mmCIF file of C-alpha atoms in Angstrom:
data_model
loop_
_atom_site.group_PDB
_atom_site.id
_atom_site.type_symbol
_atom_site.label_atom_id
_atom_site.label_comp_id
_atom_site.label_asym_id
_atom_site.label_seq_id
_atom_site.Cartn_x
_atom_site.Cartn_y
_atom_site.Cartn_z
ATOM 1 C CA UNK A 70 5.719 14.820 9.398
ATOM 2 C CA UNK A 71 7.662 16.675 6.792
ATOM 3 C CA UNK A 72 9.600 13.723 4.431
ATOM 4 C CA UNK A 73 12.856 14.187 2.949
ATOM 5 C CA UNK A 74 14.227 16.250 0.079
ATOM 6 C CA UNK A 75 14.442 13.337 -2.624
ATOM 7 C CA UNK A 76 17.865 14.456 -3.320
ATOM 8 C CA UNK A 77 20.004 11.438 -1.866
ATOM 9 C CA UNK A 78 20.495 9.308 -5.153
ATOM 10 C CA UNK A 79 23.395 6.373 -5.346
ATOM 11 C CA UNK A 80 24.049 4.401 -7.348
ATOM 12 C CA UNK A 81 25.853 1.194 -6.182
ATOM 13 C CA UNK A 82 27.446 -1.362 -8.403
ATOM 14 C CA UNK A 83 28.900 -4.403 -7.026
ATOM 15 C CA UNK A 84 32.383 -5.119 -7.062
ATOM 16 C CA UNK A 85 34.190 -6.541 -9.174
ATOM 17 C CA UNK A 86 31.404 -6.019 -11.720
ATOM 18 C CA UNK A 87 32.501 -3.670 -13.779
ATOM 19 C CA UNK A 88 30.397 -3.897 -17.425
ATOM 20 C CA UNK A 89 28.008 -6.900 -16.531
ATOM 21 C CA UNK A 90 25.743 -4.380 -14.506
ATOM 22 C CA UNK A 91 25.246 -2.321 -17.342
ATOM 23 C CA UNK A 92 23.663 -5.360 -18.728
ATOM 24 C CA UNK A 93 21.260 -5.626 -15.634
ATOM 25 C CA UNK A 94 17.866 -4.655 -15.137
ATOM 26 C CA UNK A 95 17.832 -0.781 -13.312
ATOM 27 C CA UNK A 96 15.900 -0.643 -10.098
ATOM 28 C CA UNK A 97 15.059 2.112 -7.804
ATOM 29 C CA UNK A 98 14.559 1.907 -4.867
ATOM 30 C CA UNK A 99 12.882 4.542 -2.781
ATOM 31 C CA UNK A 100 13.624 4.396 1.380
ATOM 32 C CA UNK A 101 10.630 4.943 3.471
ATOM 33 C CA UNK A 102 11.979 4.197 6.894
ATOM 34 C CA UNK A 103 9.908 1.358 9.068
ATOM 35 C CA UNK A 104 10.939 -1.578 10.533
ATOM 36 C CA UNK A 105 13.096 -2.890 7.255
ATOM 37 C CA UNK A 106 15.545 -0.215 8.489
ATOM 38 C CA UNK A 107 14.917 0.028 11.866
ATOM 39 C CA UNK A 108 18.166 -0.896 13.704
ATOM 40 C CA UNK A 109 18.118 -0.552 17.851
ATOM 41 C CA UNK A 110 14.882 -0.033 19.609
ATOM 42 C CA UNK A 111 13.610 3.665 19.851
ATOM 43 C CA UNK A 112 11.402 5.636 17.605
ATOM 44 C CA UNK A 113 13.757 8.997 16.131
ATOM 45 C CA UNK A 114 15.257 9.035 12.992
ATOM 46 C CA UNK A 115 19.055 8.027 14.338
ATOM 47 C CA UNK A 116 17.079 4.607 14.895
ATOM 48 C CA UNK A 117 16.831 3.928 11.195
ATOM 49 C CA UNK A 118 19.105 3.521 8.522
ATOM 50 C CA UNK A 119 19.124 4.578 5.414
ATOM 51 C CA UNK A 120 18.386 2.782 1.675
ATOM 52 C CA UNK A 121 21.897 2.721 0.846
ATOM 53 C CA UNK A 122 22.996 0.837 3.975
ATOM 54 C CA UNK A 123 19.911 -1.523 3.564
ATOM 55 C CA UNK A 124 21.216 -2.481 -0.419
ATOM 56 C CA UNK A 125 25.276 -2.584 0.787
ATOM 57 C CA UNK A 126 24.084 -4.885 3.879
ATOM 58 C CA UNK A 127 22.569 -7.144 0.831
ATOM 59 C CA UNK A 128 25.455 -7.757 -1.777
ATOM 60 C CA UNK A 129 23.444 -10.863 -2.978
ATOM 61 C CA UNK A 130 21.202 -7.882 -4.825
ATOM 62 C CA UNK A 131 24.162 -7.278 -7.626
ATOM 63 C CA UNK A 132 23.409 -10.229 -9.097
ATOM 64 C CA UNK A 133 20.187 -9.583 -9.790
ATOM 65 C CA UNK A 134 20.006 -5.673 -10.741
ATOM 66 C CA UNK A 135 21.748 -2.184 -10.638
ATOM 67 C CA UNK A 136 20.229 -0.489 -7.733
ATOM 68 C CA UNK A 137 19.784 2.960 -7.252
ATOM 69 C CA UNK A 138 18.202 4.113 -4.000
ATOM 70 C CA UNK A 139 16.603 7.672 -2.985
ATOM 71 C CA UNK A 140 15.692 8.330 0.341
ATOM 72 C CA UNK A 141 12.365 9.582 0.209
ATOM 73 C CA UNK A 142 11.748 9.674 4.212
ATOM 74 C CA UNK A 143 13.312 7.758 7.410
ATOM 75 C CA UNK A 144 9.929 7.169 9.751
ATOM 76 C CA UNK A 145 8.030 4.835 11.344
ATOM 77 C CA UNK A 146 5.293 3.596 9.088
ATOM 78 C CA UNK A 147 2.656 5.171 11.861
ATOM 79 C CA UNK A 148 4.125 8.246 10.747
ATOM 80 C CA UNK A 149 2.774 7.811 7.174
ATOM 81 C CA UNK A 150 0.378 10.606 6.199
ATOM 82 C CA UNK A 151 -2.343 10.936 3.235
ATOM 83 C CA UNK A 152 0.055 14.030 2.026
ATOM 84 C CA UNK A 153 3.088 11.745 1.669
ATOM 85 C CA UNK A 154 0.851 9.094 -0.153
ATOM 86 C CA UNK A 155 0.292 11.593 -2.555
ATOM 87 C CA UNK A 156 3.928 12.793 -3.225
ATOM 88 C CA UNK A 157 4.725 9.016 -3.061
ATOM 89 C CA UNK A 158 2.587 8.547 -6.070
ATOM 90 C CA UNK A 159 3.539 11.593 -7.824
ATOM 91 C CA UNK A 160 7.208 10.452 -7.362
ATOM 92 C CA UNK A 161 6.890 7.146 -8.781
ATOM 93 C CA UNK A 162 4.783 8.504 -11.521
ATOM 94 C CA UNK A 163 7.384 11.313 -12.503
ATOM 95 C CA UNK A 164 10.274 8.427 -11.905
ATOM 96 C CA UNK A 165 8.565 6.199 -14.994
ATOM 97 C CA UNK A 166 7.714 9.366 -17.334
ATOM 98 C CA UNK A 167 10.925 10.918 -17.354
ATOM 99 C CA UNK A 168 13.277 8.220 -16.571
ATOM 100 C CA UNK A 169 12.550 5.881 -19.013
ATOM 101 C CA UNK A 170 15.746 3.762 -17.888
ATOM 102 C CA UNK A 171 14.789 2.255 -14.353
ATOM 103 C CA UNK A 172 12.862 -1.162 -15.285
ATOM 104 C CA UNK A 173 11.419 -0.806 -11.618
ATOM 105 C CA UNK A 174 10.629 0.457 -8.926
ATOM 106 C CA UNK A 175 10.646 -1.174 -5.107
ATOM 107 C CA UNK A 176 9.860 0.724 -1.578
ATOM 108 C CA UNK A 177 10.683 -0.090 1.055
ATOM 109 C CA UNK A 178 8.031 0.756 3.792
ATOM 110 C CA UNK A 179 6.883 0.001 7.738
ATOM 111 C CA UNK A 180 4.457 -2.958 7.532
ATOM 112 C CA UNK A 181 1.968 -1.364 9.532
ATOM 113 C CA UNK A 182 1.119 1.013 6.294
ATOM 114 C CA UNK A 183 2.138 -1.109 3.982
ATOM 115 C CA UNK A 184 -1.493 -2.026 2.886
ATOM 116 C CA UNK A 185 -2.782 1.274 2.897
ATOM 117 C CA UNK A 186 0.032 2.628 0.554
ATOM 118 C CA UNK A 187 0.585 -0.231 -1.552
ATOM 119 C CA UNK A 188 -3.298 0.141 -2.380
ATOM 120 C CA UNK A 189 -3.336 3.795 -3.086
ATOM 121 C CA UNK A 190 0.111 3.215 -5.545
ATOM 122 C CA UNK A 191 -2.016 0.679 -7.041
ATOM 123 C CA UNK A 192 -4.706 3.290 -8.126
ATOM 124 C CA UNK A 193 -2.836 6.267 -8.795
ATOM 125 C CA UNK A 194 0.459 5.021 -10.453
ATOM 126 C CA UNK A 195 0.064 5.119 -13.775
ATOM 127 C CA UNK A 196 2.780 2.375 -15.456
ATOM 128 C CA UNK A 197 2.709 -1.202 -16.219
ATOM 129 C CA UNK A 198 6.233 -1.110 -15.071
ATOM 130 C CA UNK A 199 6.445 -3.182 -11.434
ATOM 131 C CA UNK A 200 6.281 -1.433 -8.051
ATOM 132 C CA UNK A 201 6.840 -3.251 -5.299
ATOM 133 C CA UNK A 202 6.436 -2.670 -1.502
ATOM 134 C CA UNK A 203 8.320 -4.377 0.683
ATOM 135 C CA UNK A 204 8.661 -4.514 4.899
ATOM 136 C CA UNK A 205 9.888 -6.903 7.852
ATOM 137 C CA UNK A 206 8.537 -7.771 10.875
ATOM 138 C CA UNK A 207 12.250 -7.769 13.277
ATOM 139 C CA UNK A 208 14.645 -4.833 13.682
ATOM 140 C CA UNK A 209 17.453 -4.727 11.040
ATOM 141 C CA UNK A 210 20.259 -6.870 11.729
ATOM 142 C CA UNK A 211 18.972 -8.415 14.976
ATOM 143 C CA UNK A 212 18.575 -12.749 15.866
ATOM 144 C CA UNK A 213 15.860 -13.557 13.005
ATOM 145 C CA UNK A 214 15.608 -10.755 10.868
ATOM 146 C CA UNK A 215 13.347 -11.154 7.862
ATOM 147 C CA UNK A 216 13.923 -7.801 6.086
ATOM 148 C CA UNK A 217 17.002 -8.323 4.293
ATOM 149 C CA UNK A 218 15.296 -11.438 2.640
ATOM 150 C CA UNK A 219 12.491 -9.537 1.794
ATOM 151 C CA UNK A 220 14.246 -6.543 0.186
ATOM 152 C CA UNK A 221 16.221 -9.228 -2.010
ATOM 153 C CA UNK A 222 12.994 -11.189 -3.117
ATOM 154 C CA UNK A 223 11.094 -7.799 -3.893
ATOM 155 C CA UNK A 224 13.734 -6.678 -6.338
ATOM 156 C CA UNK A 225 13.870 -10.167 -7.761
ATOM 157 C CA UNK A 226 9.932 -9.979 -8.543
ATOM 158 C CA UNK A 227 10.366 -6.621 -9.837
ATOM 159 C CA UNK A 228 12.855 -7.509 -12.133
ATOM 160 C CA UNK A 229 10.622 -10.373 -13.311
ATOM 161 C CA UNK A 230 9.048 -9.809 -16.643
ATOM 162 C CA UNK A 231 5.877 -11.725 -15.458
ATOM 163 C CA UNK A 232 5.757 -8.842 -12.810
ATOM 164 C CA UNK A 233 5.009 -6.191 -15.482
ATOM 165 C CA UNK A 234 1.329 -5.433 -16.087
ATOM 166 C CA UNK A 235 0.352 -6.988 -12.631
ATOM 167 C CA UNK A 236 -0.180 -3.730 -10.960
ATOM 168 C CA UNK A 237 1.416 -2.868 -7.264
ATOM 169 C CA UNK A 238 2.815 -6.152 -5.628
ATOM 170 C CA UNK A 239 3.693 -6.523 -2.011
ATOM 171 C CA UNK A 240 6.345 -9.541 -1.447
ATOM 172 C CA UNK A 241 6.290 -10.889 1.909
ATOM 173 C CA UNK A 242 7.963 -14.399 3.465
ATOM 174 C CA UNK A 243 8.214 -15.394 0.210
ATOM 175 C CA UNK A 244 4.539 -14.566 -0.868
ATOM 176 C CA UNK A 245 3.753 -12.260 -4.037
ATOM 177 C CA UNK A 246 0.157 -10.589 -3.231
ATOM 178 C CA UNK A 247 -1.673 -8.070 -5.475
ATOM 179 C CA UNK A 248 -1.626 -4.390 -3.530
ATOM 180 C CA UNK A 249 -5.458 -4.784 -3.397
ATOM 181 C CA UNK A 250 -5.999 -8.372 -1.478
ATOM 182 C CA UNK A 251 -2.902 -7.892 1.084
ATOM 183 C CA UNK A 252 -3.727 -7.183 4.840
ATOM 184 C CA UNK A 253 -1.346 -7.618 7.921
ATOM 185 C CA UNK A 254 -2.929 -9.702 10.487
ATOM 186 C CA UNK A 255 -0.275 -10.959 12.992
ATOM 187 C CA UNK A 256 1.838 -7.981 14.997
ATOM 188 C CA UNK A 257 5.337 -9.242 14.615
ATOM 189 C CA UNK A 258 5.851 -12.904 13.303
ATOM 190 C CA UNK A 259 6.850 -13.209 9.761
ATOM 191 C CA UNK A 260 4.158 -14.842 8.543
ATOM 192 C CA UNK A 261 1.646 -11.689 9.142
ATOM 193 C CA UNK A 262 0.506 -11.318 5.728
ATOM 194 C CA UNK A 263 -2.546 -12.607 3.655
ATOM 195 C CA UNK A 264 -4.648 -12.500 0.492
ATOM 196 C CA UNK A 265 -8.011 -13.639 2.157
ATOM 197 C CA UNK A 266 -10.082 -15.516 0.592
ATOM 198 C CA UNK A 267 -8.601 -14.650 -2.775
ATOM 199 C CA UNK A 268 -4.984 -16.067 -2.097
ATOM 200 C CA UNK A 269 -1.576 -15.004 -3.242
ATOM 201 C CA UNK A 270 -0.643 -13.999 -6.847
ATOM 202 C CA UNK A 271 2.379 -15.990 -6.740
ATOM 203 C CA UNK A 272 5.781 -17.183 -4.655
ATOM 204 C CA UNK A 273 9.182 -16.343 -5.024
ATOM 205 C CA UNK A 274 11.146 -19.880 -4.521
ATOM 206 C CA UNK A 275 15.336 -20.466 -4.610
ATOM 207 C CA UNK A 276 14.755 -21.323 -8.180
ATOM 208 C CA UNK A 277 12.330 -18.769 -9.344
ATOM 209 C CA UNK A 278 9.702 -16.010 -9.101
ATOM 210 C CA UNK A 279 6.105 -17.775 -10.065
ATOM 211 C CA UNK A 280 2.665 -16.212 -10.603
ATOM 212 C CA UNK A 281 -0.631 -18.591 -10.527
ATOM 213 C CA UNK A 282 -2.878 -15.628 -11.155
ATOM 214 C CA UNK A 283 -3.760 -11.944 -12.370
ATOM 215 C CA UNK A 284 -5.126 -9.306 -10.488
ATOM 216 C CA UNK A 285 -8.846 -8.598 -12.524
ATOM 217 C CA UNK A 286 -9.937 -5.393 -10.625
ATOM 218 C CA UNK A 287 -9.037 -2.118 -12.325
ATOM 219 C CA UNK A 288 -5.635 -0.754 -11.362
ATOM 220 C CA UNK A 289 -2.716 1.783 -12.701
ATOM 221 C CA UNK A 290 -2.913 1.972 -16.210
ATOM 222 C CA UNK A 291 -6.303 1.604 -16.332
ATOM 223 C CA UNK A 292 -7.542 3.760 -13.083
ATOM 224 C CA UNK A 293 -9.281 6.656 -13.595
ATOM 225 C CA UNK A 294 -7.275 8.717 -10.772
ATOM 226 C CA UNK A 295 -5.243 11.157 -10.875
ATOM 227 C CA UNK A 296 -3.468 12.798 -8.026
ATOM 228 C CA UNK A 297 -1.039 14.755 -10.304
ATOM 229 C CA UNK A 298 -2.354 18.480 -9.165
ATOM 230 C CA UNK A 299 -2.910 17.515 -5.472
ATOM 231 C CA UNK A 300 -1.374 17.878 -2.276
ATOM 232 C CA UNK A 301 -4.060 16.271 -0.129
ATOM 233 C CA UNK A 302 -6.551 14.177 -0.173
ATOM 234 C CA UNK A 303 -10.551 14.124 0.891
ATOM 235 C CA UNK A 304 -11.486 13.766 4.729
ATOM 236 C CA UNK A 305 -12.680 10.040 5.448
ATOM 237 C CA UNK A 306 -13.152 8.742 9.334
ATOM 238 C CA UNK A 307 -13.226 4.961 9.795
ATOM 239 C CA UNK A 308 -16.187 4.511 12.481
ATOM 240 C CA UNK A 309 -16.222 1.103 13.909
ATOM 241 C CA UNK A 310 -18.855 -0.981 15.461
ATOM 242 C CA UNK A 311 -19.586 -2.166 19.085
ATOM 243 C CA UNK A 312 -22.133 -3.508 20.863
ATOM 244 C CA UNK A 313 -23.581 -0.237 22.158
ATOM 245 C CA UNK A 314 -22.081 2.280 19.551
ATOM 246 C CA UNK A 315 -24.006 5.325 19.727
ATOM 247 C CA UNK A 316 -24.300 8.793 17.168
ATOM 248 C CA UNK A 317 -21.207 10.619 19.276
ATOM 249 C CA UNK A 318 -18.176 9.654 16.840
ATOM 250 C CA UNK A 319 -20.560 10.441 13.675
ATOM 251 C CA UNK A 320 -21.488 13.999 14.531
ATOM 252 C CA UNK A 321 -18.205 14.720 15.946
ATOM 253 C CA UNK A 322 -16.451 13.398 12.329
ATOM 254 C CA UNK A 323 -18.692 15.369 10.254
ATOM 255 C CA UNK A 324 -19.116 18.412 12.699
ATOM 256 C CA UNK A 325 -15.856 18.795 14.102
ATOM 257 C CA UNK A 326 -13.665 17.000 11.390
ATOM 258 C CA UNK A 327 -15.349 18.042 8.418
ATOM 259 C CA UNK A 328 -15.461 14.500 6.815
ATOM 260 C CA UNK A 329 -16.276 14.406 3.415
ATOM 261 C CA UNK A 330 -17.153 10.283 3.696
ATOM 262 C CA UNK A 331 -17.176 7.960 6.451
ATOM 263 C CA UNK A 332 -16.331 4.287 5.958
ATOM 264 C CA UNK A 333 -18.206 2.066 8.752
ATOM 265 C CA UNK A 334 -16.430 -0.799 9.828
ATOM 266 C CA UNK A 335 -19.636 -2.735 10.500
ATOM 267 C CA UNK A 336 -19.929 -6.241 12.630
ATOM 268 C CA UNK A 337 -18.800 -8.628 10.307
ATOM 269 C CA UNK A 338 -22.668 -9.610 9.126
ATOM 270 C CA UNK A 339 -22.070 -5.890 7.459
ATOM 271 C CA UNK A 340 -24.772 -4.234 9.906
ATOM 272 C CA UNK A 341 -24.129 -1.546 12.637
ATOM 273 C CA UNK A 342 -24.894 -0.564 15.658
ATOM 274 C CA UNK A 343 -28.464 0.402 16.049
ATOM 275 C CA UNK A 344 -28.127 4.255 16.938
ATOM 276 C CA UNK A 345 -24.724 3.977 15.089
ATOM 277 C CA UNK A 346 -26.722 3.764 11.610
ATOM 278 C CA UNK A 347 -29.626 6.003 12.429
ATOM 279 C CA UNK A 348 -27.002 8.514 13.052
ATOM 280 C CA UNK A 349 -25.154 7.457 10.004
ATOM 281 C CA UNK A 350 -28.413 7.607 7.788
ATOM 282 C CA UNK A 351 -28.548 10.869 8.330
ATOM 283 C CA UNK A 352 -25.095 11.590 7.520
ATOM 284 C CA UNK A 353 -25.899 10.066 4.127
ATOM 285 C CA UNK A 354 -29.062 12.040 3.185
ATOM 286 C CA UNK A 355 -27.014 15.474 3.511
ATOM 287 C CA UNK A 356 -24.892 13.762 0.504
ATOM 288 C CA UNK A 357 -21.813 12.538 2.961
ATOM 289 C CA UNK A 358 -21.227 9.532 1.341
ATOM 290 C CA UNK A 359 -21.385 6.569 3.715
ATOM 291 C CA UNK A 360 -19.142 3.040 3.102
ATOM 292 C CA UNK A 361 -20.189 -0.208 4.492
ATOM 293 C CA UNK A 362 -17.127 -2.283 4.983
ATOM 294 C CA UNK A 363 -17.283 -4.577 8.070
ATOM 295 C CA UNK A 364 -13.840 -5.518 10.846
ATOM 296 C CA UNK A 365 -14.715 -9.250 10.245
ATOM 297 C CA UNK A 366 -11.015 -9.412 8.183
ATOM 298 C CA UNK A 367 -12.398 -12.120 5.262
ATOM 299 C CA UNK A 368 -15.373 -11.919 3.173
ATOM 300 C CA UNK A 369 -18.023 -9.815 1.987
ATOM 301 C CA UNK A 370 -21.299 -9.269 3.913
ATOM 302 C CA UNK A 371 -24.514 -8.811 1.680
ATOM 303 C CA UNK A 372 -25.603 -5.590 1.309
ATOM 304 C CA UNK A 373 -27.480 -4.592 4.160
ATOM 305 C CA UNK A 374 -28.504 -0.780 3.893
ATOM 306 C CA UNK A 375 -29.340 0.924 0.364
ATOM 307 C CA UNK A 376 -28.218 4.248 1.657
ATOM 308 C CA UNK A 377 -24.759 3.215 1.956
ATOM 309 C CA UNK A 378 -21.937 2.090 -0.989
ATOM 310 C CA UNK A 379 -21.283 -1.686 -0.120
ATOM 311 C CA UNK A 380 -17.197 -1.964 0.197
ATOM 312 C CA UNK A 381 -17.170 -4.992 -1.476
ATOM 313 C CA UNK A 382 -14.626 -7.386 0.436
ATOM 314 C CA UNK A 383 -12.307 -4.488 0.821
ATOM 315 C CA UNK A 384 -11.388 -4.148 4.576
ATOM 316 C CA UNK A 385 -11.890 -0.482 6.339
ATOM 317 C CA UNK A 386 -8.559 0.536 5.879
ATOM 318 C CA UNK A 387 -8.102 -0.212 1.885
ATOM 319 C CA UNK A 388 -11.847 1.047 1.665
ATOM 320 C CA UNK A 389 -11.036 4.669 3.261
ATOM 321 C CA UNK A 390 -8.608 4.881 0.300
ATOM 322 C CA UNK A 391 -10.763 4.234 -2.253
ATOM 323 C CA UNK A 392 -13.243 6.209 -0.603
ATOM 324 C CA UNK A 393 -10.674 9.245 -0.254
ATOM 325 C CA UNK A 394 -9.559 8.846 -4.267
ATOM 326 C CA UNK A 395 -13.453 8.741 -5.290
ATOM 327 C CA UNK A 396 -13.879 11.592 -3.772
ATOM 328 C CA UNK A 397 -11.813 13.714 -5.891
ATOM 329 C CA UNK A 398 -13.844 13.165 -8.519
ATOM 330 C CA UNK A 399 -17.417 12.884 -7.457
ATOM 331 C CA UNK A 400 -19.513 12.823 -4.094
ATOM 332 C CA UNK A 401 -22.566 10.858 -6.220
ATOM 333 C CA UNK A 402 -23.319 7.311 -4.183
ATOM 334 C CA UNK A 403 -23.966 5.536 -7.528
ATOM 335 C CA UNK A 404 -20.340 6.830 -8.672
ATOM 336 C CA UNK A 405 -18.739 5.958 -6.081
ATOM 337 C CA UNK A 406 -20.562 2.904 -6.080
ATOM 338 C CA UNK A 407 -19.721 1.714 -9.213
ATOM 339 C CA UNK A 408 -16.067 2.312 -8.644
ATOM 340 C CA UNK A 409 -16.364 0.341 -5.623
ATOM 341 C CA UNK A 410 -17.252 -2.703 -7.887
ATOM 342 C CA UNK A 411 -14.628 -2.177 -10.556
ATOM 343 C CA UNK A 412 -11.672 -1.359 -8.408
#
């Protein structure tokens, strides 16, 4: 899926507002397409509408900044690709460095990828300016819909100055989450999203934005990736386990799709499939590294094979992207291990 030329650019100023807004943090928002924008049922891009439609549908948003939108794609989150994860992060990253005027930045994104690409902004962006990803669960402008609300309390927590510094944020049903912790668990009601075990950062109330806690893992500033010079990133299957799970699925990812890792989403005691580890043990001793996450959804197993990197509590999908990043920069298990624990 090819995205968009980032060309579209408006900015909209509310009316009757003529030199308050100058006054008024600068925000930009970059359109991703998803459900946020997503107006009749259907899946092609006459479906969706785009960024500038979502911020004039929401005039409540001129009190709180000066938006500027670019329209950086108009899909359906499934759509999302490692490619455009990588010009997403180059974008944002080129945004902060040579436009030292926008105070923020906010996407707007399908919630199905939302995790995934929240997680890889929060390794590879490298500000302590906000970014934060935002999504809905209900069609634009239908009985119920949540994204308009959503949109509005994402650019107020990005024009927060508690925001800065925090890394990536996702705000959700008026929860703040760090870009690490948040997972989808529910298909469409509003209240899909959670932190686990480690909770939200924060809430955004009628009142005000508040944060009860900071993010401690490594993230922008401080990561050690950089996807500056790429295009693409590593190779890494997510196997899963079942009761039964055989060696098929790991020869055929290595063999056939040339992985360069493979992240097993073990039972949730962090063990796999009989057969399914012998064949992965191999996998791992011809220097494929091999991630032991586990599809329980909470928690973190102890570790329960030395050939493998323990995932920590991240869940398959979050560790496939750290996997994919480490991999840019080494193949070593202890490496990889040891940015398993810091990030």
């Amino acid at each position: 899926m090819k995205t968009r030329p980032l060309v579209s650019l408006f900015l909209l100023l509310p009316a009757g507002l003529s030199a308050q807004p100058k006054q008024l943090p600068l925000v930009r928002l970059i359109a991703t397409g998803g459900t946020i924008a997503h107006v009749r049922e259907g899946f092609t891009p006459d479906t969706r509408i785009e960024g500038a439609q979502l911020i004039k549908d929401i005039p409540q948003l001129g009190e709180q900044a000066r938006i500027e939108v670019e329209e950086f794609s108009k899909i359906g989150s499934g759509d999302f690709s490692t490619a455009m994860l990588v010009a997403l992060a180059n974008r944002i990253n080129q945004i902060y460095a040579k436009e030292t005027q926008v105070n923020a930045v906010v996407v707007s994104i399908g919630s199905n990828a939302l995790e995934e690409v929240a997680f890889f902004l929060h390794l590879t962006v490298k500000s302590d300016k906000p970014v934060v990803l935002t999504a809905a669960q209900r069609l634009h402008g239908t009985l119920g819909a949540d994204g308009d609300k959503n949109l509005y309390e994402a650019v107020r927590v990005a024009v927060s100055p508690q925001s800065r510094g925090m890394g990536v944020l996702a705000v959700e049903n008026d929860e703040i989450h760090s870009a690490r912790d948040v997972r989808k668990t529910i298909s469409h009601r509003v209240d899909a999203w959670t932190s686990g075990d480690v909770g939200d950062l924060g809430m955004v109330d009628k009142d005000r934005v508040s944060f009860y806690r900071r993010p401690l893992r490594l993230h922008t500033t401080q990561s050690e990736f950089d996807v500056s010079a790429l295009k693409e990133l590593p190779k890494v299957y997510i196997l899963y386990s079942y009761v039964g799970a055989d060696g098929v699925l790991v020869d055929a990812a290595v063999s056939q799709g040339q992985a360069k890792g493979i992240i097993l989403a073990a039972f949730p005691t962090g063990t796999g499939a009989p057969d399914q580890a012998s064949a992965l043990f191999k996998v791992a001793a011809k220097g494929i590294p091999v991630v032991d996450s586990h599809r329980g959804g909470s928690g973190r197993p102890a570790k329960r094979y030395p050939e493998f990197v323990d995932a920590d509590n991240l869940n398959p999908q979050q560790a496939r992207i750290l996997l994919m990043l480490a991999l840019t920069k080494t193949s070593k298990m202890n490496e990889i291990q040891r940015m398993f624990e810091q990030y």
